Amino acid sequence: MSHTSIGLFCLGLTLVGYYTSKALYRRQRKIWFAPIIIAPVIIVTVVVNLNISVSDYFSYTHWLAALLAPATIAFAVPIYRERQLIKQYPLTLSLGVLTGLMLGVGSSWLLTLVTNMPTQLSHSLMVRTVSTPFAMEATGAFGGIPELTAMLVLLTGIMGMLICEPLFKMARIRSSVAKGVALGASAHGAGAAKASEIGRQEGVIASLTMIFTGIAMVLSAPLFAVIIK
């Protein structure tokens, strides 16, 4: 197969893998069938078994990653639409963003201190708790690799989806606002999706918290980088 054919095949594989997993999740509402888990497994399995190189895979699929830029701008829509909710819970949202930001960077930094991980991995880890568009922008301040950061963001979101409900039960957290803030600040898009399954208000709060935490990370990343270094 030519380079172009392989690239187009990978683009089709990515789209089919995503929409297939999404359709499966609509029928089987199990966490293991979530697109964020199933789609990467399908795609990686096929790519590895066919010995497709990273450069060939990204030759056309990079256009999907380019859509992160307009997706970031589109975050302005829910902020405007839910402005009344922002006015209703300004302190809760602000504290949630601040706490999520500090704990996200702080826990990542502590993890690099207690483990002997490679430098590039440790730098890419710092912004793992915010949504991919913001994380890929902010990781440059720490010297991280955007592609590696995106993978760490994905893993963080999956972990947040898996452990959130048991943690809520253990901590006896019943407030919809608290659940939404916690998921949005710690598990970004995956957390917001999980919050939407729990309830509408949880989903809206999680989305707003995710957006504000991402913006705060981009703005504060250079300062955090100076402090950590």
PDB file of C-alpha atoms in Angstrom:
ATOM      1  CA  MET A   1       0.000   0.000   0.000  1.00  0.00           C
ATOM      2  CA  SER A   2       1.144   3.543  -0.736  1.00  0.00           C
ATOM      3  CA  HIS A   3       1.745   6.151   1.946  1.00  0.00           C
ATOM      4  CA  THR A   4      -1.463   7.940   0.942  1.00  0.00           C
ATOM      5  CA  SER A   5      -3.524   4.739   1.047  1.00  0.00           C
ATOM      6  CA  ILE A   6      -2.208   3.866   4.505  1.00  0.00           C
ATOM      7  CA  GLY A   7      -2.959   7.392   5.722  1.00  0.00           C
ATOM      8  CA  LEU A   8      -6.521   7.299   4.428  1.00  0.00           C
ATOM      9  CA  PHE A   9      -6.989   3.831   5.900  1.00  0.00           C
ATOM     10  CA  CYS A  10      -5.874   5.098   9.319  1.00  0.00           C
ATOM     11  CA  LEU A  11      -8.228   8.075   9.086  1.00  0.00           C
ATOM     12  CA  GLY A  12     -11.124   5.755   8.268  1.00  0.00           C
ATOM     13  CA  LEU A  13     -10.091   3.342  11.005  1.00  0.00           C
ATOM     14  CA  THR A  14     -10.069   6.132  13.586  1.00  0.00           C
ATOM     15  CA  LEU A  15     -13.512   7.408  12.593  1.00  0.00           C
ATOM     16  CA  VAL A  16     -15.046   3.934  12.387  1.00  0.00           C
ATOM     17  CA  GLY A  17     -13.464   2.921  15.699  1.00  0.00           C
ATOM     18  CA  TYR A  18     -14.877   5.986  17.431  1.00  0.00           C
ATOM     19  CA  TYR A  19     -18.409   5.831  16.035  1.00  0.00           C
ATOM     20  CA  THR A  20     -18.613   2.063  16.489  1.00  0.00           C
ATOM     21  CA  SER A  21     -17.604   2.325  20.138  1.00  0.00           C
ATOM     22  CA  LYS A  22     -20.044   5.204  20.625  1.00  0.00           C
ATOM     23  CA  ALA A  23     -22.911   3.131  19.201  1.00  0.00           C
ATOM     24  CA  LEU A  24     -21.912   0.206  21.430  1.00  0.00           C
ATOM     25  CA  TYR A  25     -21.873   2.452  24.490  1.00  0.00           C
ATOM     26  CA  ARG A  26     -25.392   3.672  23.741  1.00  0.00           C
ATOM     27  CA  ARG A  27     -26.604   0.066  23.918  1.00  0.00           C
ATOM     28  CA  GLN A  28     -24.415  -1.110  26.787  1.00  0.00           C
ATOM     29  CA  ARG A  29     -24.004   1.635  29.372  1.00  0.00           C
ATOM     30  CA  LYS A  30     -20.951   0.037  30.938  1.00  0.00           C
ATOM     31  CA  ILE A  31     -17.844   2.032  31.725  1.00  0.00           C
ATOM     32  CA  TRP A  32     -15.697  -0.507  29.858  1.00  0.00           C
ATOM     33  CA  PHE A  33     -17.587   0.252  26.632  1.00  0.00           C
ATOM     34  CA  ALA A  34     -16.964   4.004  26.811  1.00  0.00           C
ATOM     35  CA  PRO A  35     -15.498   5.359  23.529  1.00  0.00           C
ATOM     36  CA  ILE A  36     -12.528   6.811  25.399  1.00  0.00           C
ATOM     37  CA  ILE A  37     -11.540   3.238  26.330  1.00  0.00           C
ATOM     38  CA  ILE A  38     -12.751   1.031  23.480  1.00  0.00           C
ATOM     39  CA  ALA A  39     -11.807   3.238  20.505  1.00  0.00           C
ATOM     40  CA  PRO A  40      -8.080   3.517  21.391  1.00  0.00           C
ATOM     41  CA  VAL A  41      -7.922  -0.234  22.034  1.00  0.00           C
ATOM     42  CA  ILE A  42      -9.408  -1.012  18.597  1.00  0.00           C
ATOM     43  CA  ILE A  43      -7.197   1.484  16.794  1.00  0.00           C
ATOM     44  CA  VAL A  44      -3.950   0.565  18.551  1.00  0.00           C
ATOM     45  CA  THR A  45      -4.589  -3.158  18.065  1.00  0.00           C
ATOM     46  CA  VAL A  46      -5.091  -2.761  14.321  1.00  0.00           C
ATOM     47  CA  VAL A  47      -2.183  -0.335  13.858  1.00  0.00           C
ATOM     48  CA  VAL A  48       0.268  -2.498  15.806  1.00  0.00           C
ATOM     49  CA  ASN A  49      -0.765  -5.748  14.103  1.00  0.00           C
ATOM     50  CA  LEU A  50      -0.430  -4.173  10.652  1.00  0.00           C
ATOM     51  CA  ASN A  51       2.960  -2.622  11.560  1.00  0.00           C
ATOM     52  CA  ILE A  52       1.815   0.869  10.602  1.00  0.00           C
ATOM     53  CA  SER A  53       4.339   3.531  11.591  1.00  0.00           C
ATOM     54  CA  VAL A  54       3.436   6.580  13.670  1.00  0.00           C
ATOM     55  CA  SER A  55       4.232   8.912  10.762  1.00  0.00           C
ATOM     56  CA  ASP A  56       1.922   6.965   8.448  1.00  0.00           C
ATOM     57  CA  TYR A  57      -0.867   6.955  11.020  1.00  0.00           C
ATOM     58  CA  PHE A  58      -0.679  10.714  11.549  1.00  0.00           C
ATOM     59  CA  SER A  59      -0.299  11.593   7.854  1.00  0.00           C
ATOM     60  CA  TYR A  60      -4.066  12.186   7.611  1.00  0.00           C
ATOM     61  CA  THR A  61      -5.385  11.742  11.150  1.00  0.00           C
ATOM     62  CA  HIS A  62      -3.522  14.894  12.201  1.00  0.00           C
ATOM     63  CA  TRP A  63      -6.493  16.805  10.785  1.00  0.00           C
ATOM     64  CA  LEU A  64      -8.591  15.367  13.606  1.00  0.00           C
ATOM     65  CA  ALA A  65      -6.105  16.721  16.142  1.00  0.00           C
ATOM     66  CA  ALA A  66      -6.244  20.098  14.381  1.00  0.00           C
ATOM     67  CA  LEU A  67      -9.945  20.266  15.265  1.00  0.00           C
ATOM     68  CA  LEU A  68      -8.897  20.762  18.900  1.00  0.00           C
ATOM     69  CA  ALA A  69      -8.319  24.455  18.136  1.00  0.00           C
ATOM     70  CA  PRO A  70     -11.913  25.269  17.073  1.00  0.00           C
ATOM     71  CA  ALA A  71     -13.127  22.929  19.826  1.00  0.00           C
ATOM     72  CA  THR A  72     -11.320  25.098  22.356  1.00  0.00           C
ATOM     73  CA  ILE A  73     -12.982  28.239  21.002  1.00  0.00           C
ATOM     74  CA  ALA A  74     -16.349  26.449  21.121  1.00  0.00           C
ATOM     75  CA  PHE A  75     -15.973  26.193  24.897  1.00  0.00           C
ATOM     76  CA  ALA A  76     -17.197  29.793  24.978  1.00  0.00           C
ATOM     77  CA  VAL A  77     -20.694  28.557  24.089  1.00  0.00           C
ATOM     78  CA  PRO A  78     -21.453  26.672  27.339  1.00  0.00           C
ATOM     79  CA  ILE A  79     -19.899  29.496  29.361  1.00  0.00           C
ATOM     80  CA  TYR A  80     -22.331  31.963  27.811  1.00  0.00           C
ATOM     81  CA  ARG A  81     -25.282  29.566  27.910  1.00  0.00           C
ATOM     82  CA  GLU A  82     -24.803  28.727  31.581  1.00  0.00           C
ATOM     83  CA  ARG A  83     -23.835  32.208  32.766  1.00  0.00           C
ATOM     84  CA  GLN A  84     -26.670  32.208  35.295  1.00  0.00           C
ATOM     85  CA  LEU A  85     -25.275  29.054  36.884  1.00  0.00           C
ATOM     86  CA  ILE A  86     -21.862  30.714  37.084  1.00  0.00           C
ATOM     87  CA  LYS A  87     -23.442  33.656  38.909  1.00  0.00           C
ATOM     88  CA  GLN A  88     -25.230  31.231  41.225  1.00  0.00           C
ATOM     89  CA  TYR A  89     -22.086  29.331  42.288  1.00  0.00           C
ATOM     90  CA  PRO A  90     -19.145  31.726  41.803  1.00  0.00           C
ATOM     91  CA  LEU A  91     -17.297  30.732  44.992  1.00  0.00           C
ATOM     92  CA  THR A  92     -17.803  26.985  44.504  1.00  0.00           C
ATOM     93  CA  LEU A  93     -16.553  27.105  40.925  1.00  0.00           C
ATOM     94  CA  SER A  94     -13.608  29.342  41.811  1.00  0.00           C
ATOM     95  CA  LEU A  95     -12.491  27.144  44.704  1.00  0.00           C
ATOM     96  CA  GLY A  96     -12.977  24.031  42.580  1.00  0.00           C
ATOM     97  CA  VAL A  97     -10.804  25.433  39.799  1.00  0.00           C
ATOM     98  CA  LEU A  98      -8.101  26.595  42.216  1.00  0.00           C
ATOM     99  CA  THR A  99      -8.072  23.321  44.139  1.00  0.00           C
ATOM    100  CA  GLY A 100      -8.085  21.195  41.004  1.00  0.00           C
ATOM    101  CA  LEU A 101      -5.254  23.225  39.496  1.00  0.00           C
ATOM    102  CA  MET A 102      -3.051  23.095  42.614  1.00  0.00           C
ATOM    103  CA  LEU A 103      -3.675  19.414  43.336  1.00  0.00           C
ATOM    104  CA  GLY A 104      -3.226  18.451  39.680  1.00  0.00           C
ATOM    105  CA  VAL A 105       0.160  20.094  39.293  1.00  0.00           C
ATOM    106  CA  GLY A 106       1.208  19.312  42.876  1.00  0.00           C
ATOM    107  CA  SER A 107       0.415  15.601  42.690  1.00  0.00           C
ATOM    108  CA  SER A 108       2.183  15.313  39.336  1.00  0.00           C
ATOM    109  CA  TRP A 109       5.247  17.058  40.725  1.00  0.00           C
ATOM    110  CA  LEU A 110       5.332  14.812  43.795  1.00  0.00           C
ATOM    111  CA  LEU A 111       5.032  11.766  41.550  1.00  0.00           C
ATOM    112  CA  THR A 112       8.111  12.862  39.612  1.00  0.00           C
ATOM    113  CA  LEU A 113      10.019  13.246  42.896  1.00  0.00           C
ATOM    114  CA  VAL A 114       9.276   9.750  44.209  1.00  0.00           C
ATOM    115  CA  THR A 115       9.759   7.927  40.898  1.00  0.00           C
ATOM    116  CA  ASN A 116      12.697   7.759  38.537  1.00  0.00           C
ATOM    117  CA  MET A 117      10.805   8.585  35.356  1.00  0.00           C
ATOM    118  CA  PRO A 118      12.443  10.055  32.227  1.00  0.00           C
ATOM    119  CA  THR A 119      12.667  13.847  32.074  1.00  0.00           C
ATOM    120  CA  GLN A 120      10.388  14.223  29.052  1.00  0.00           C
ATOM    121  CA  LEU A 121       7.746  12.047  30.706  1.00  0.00           C
ATOM    122  CA  SER A 122       7.879  14.006  33.964  1.00  0.00           C
ATOM    123  CA  HIS A 123       7.569  17.325  32.117  1.00  0.00           C
ATOM    124  CA  SER A 124       4.644  16.060  30.056  1.00  0.00           C
ATOM    125  CA  LEU A 125       2.890  14.814  33.190  1.00  0.00           C
ATOM    126  CA  MET A 126       2.409  18.216  34.805  1.00  0.00           C
ATOM    127  CA  VAL A 127      -0.744  19.242  32.920  1.00  0.00           C
ATOM    128  CA  ARG A 128      -2.439  15.830  32.771  1.00  0.00           C
ATOM    129  CA  THR A 129      -5.543  16.932  34.740  1.00  0.00           C
ATOM    130  CA  VAL A 130      -6.860  19.486  32.205  1.00  0.00           C
ATOM    131  CA  SER A 131      -8.600  18.938  28.873  1.00  0.00           C
ATOM    132  CA  THR A 132      -6.430  18.012  25.884  1.00  0.00           C
ATOM    133  CA  PRO A 133      -6.579  21.350  23.965  1.00  0.00           C
ATOM    134  CA  PHE A 134      -5.461  23.270  27.056  1.00  0.00           C
ATOM    135  CA  ALA A 135      -2.943  20.612  28.135  1.00  0.00           C
ATOM    136  CA  MET A 136      -1.217  20.525  24.739  1.00  0.00           C
ATOM    137  CA  GLU A 137      -0.901  24.305  24.846  1.00  0.00           C
ATOM    138  CA  ALA A 138       0.304  24.493  28.453  1.00  0.00           C
ATOM    139  CA  THR A 139       2.781  21.598  28.333  1.00  0.00           C
ATOM    140  CA  GLY A 140       5.267  23.699  26.344  1.00  0.00           C
ATOM    141  CA  ALA A 141       5.933  25.836  29.432  1.00  0.00           C
ATOM    142  CA  PHE A 142       7.198  22.741  31.270  1.00  0.00           C
ATOM    143  CA  GLY A 143       9.143  21.399  28.287  1.00  0.00           C
ATOM    144  CA  GLY A 144       6.705  18.547  27.750  1.00  0.00           C
ATOM    145  CA  ILE A 145       5.851  16.747  24.518  1.00  0.00           C
ATOM    146  CA  PRO A 146       2.287  17.547  23.339  1.00  0.00           C
ATOM    147  CA  GLU A 147       1.611  14.039  21.968  1.00  0.00           C
ATOM    148  CA  LEU A 148       2.815  12.394  25.182  1.00  0.00           C
ATOM    149  CA  THR A 149       0.813  14.876  27.231  1.00  0.00           C
ATOM    150  CA  ALA A 150      -2.328  13.992  25.257  1.00  0.00           C
ATOM    151  CA  MET A 151      -1.849  10.314  26.125  1.00  0.00           C
ATOM    152  CA  LEU A 152      -1.400  11.121  29.831  1.00  0.00           C
ATOM    153  CA  VAL A 153      -4.517  13.299  29.746  1.00  0.00           C
ATOM    154  CA  LEU A 154      -6.435  10.363  28.283  1.00  0.00           C
ATOM    155  CA  LEU A 155      -5.228   7.984  31.008  1.00  0.00           C
ATOM    156  CA  THR A 156      -6.088  10.501  33.732  1.00  0.00           C
ATOM    157  CA  GLY A 157      -9.608  10.901  32.366  1.00  0.00           C
ATOM    158  CA  ILE A 158     -10.151   7.143  32.228  1.00  0.00           C
ATOM    159  CA  MET A 159      -8.981   6.734  35.825  1.00  0.00           C
ATOM    160  CA  GLY A 160     -11.301   9.525  36.933  1.00  0.00           C
ATOM    161  CA  MET A 161     -14.271   7.843  35.254  1.00  0.00           C
ATOM    162  CA  LEU A 162     -13.476   4.501  36.870  1.00  0.00           C
ATOM    163  CA  ILE A 163     -12.965   5.605  40.468  1.00  0.00           C
ATOM    164  CA  CYS A 164     -15.309   8.592  40.829  1.00  0.00           C
ATOM    165  CA  GLU A 165     -18.490   6.811  41.949  1.00  0.00           C
ATOM    166  CA  PRO A 166     -16.789   4.548  44.547  1.00  0.00           C
ATOM    167  CA  LEU A 167     -14.993   7.624  45.918  1.00  0.00           C
ATOM    168  CA  PHE A 168     -18.220   9.620  46.095  1.00  0.00           C
ATOM    169  CA  LYS A 169     -19.811   6.786  48.067  1.00  0.00           C
ATOM    170  CA  MET A 170     -16.848   6.421  50.408  1.00  0.00           C
ATOM    171  CA  ALA A 171     -16.699  10.173  51.066  1.00  0.00           C
ATOM    172  CA  ARG A 172     -20.526  10.385  51.255  1.00  0.00           C
ATOM    173  CA  ILE A 173     -20.615  13.153  48.660  1.00  0.00           C
ATOM    174  CA  ARG A 174     -24.219  13.658  47.574  1.00  0.00           C
ATOM    175  CA  SER A 175     -24.177  17.251  46.319  1.00  0.00           C
ATOM    176  CA  SER A 176     -24.593  17.492  42.550  1.00  0.00           C
ATOM    177  CA  VAL A 177     -22.458  20.636  42.505  1.00  0.00           C
ATOM    178  CA  ALA A 178     -19.639  18.959  44.443  1.00  0.00           C
ATOM    179  CA  LYS A 179     -19.671  15.936  42.125  1.00  0.00           C
ATOM    180  CA  GLY A 180     -19.599  18.121  39.039  1.00  0.00           C
ATOM    181  CA  VAL A 181     -16.771  20.308  40.295  1.00  0.00           C
ATOM    182  CA  ALA A 182     -14.700  17.298  41.365  1.00  0.00           C
ATOM    183  CA  LEU A 183     -15.058  15.525  38.015  1.00  0.00           C
ATOM    184  CA  GLY A 184     -14.495  18.628  35.911  1.00  0.00           C
ATOM    185  CA  ALA A 185     -11.418  19.741  37.835  1.00  0.00           C
ATOM    186  CA  SER A 186      -9.713  16.335  37.980  1.00  0.00           C
ATOM    187  CA  ALA A 187     -10.848  14.276  34.986  1.00  0.00           C
ATOM    188  CA  HIS A 188     -11.557  17.009  32.377  1.00  0.00           C
ATOM    189  CA  GLY A 189     -13.641  15.874  29.353  1.00  0.00           C
ATOM    190  CA  ALA A 190     -13.999  12.271  30.448  1.00  0.00           C
ATOM    191  CA  GLY A 191     -15.089  13.481  33.870  1.00  0.00           C
ATOM    192  CA  ALA A 192     -17.619  15.867  32.329  1.00  0.00           C
ATOM    193  CA  ALA A 193     -19.042  13.019  30.251  1.00  0.00           C
ATOM    194  CA  LYS A 194     -19.341  10.847  33.351  1.00  0.00           C
ATOM    195  CA  ALA A 195     -20.918  13.728  35.282  1.00  0.00           C
ATOM    196  CA  SER A 196     -23.528  14.117  32.516  1.00  0.00           C
ATOM    197  CA  GLU A 197     -24.499  10.478  33.020  1.00  0.00           C
ATOM    198  CA  ILE A 198     -24.980  11.097  36.741  1.00  0.00           C
ATOM    199  CA  GLY A 199     -27.228  14.117  36.160  1.00  0.00           C
ATOM    200  CA  ARG A 200     -27.750  17.230  34.060  1.00  0.00           C
ATOM    201  CA  GLN A 201     -26.570  19.719  36.694  1.00  0.00           C
ATOM    202  CA  GLU A 202     -23.522  17.598  37.460  1.00  0.00           C
ATOM    203  CA  GLY A 203     -22.652  17.598  33.758  1.00  0.00           C
ATOM    204  CA  VAL A 204     -23.041  21.355  33.357  1.00  0.00           C
ATOM    205  CA  ILE A 205     -21.003  22.108  36.480  1.00  0.00           C
ATOM    206  CA  ALA A 206     -18.291  19.652  35.398  1.00  0.00           C
ATOM    207  CA  SER A 207     -18.087  21.232  31.931  1.00  0.00           C
ATOM    208  CA  LEU A 208     -17.750  24.740  33.336  1.00  0.00           C
ATOM    209  CA  THR A 209     -15.139  23.650  35.877  1.00  0.00           C
ATOM    210  CA  MET A 210     -13.196  21.806  33.186  1.00  0.00           C
ATOM    211  CA  ILE A 211     -13.135  24.885  30.955  1.00  0.00           C
ATOM    212  CA  PHE A 212     -12.081  27.320  33.673  1.00  0.00           C
ATOM    213  CA  THR A 213      -9.436  24.933  35.005  1.00  0.00           C
ATOM    214  CA  GLY A 214      -8.009  24.550  31.502  1.00  0.00           C
ATOM    215  CA  ILE A 215      -7.867  28.309  30.989  1.00  0.00           C
ATOM    216  CA  ALA A 216      -6.254  28.768  34.398  1.00  0.00           C
ATOM    217  CA  MET A 217      -3.658  26.105  33.562  1.00  0.00           C
ATOM    218  CA  VAL A 218      -2.662  27.788  30.297  1.00  0.00           C
ATOM    219  CA  LEU A 219      -2.319  31.157  32.028  1.00  0.00           C
ATOM    220  CA  SER A 220      -0.451  29.876  35.088  1.00  0.00           C
ATOM    221  CA  ALA A 221       1.736  27.197  33.451  1.00  0.00           C
ATOM    222  CA  PRO A 222       4.766  29.517  32.983  1.00  0.00           C
ATOM    223  CA  LEU A 223       4.618  30.455  36.695  1.00  0.00           C
ATOM    224  CA  PHE A 224       4.293  26.828  37.800  1.00  0.00           C
ATOM    225  CA  ALA A 225       7.203  25.888  35.547  1.00  0.00           C
ATOM    226  CA  VAL A 226       9.460  28.508  37.156  1.00  0.00           C
ATOM    227  CA  ILE A 227       8.475  27.408  40.685  1.00  0.00           C
ATOM    228  CA  ILE A 228       9.016  23.698  39.989  1.00  0.00           C
ATOM    229  CA  LYS A 229      12.334  24.197  38.237  1.00  0.00           C
TER     230      LYS A 229
END
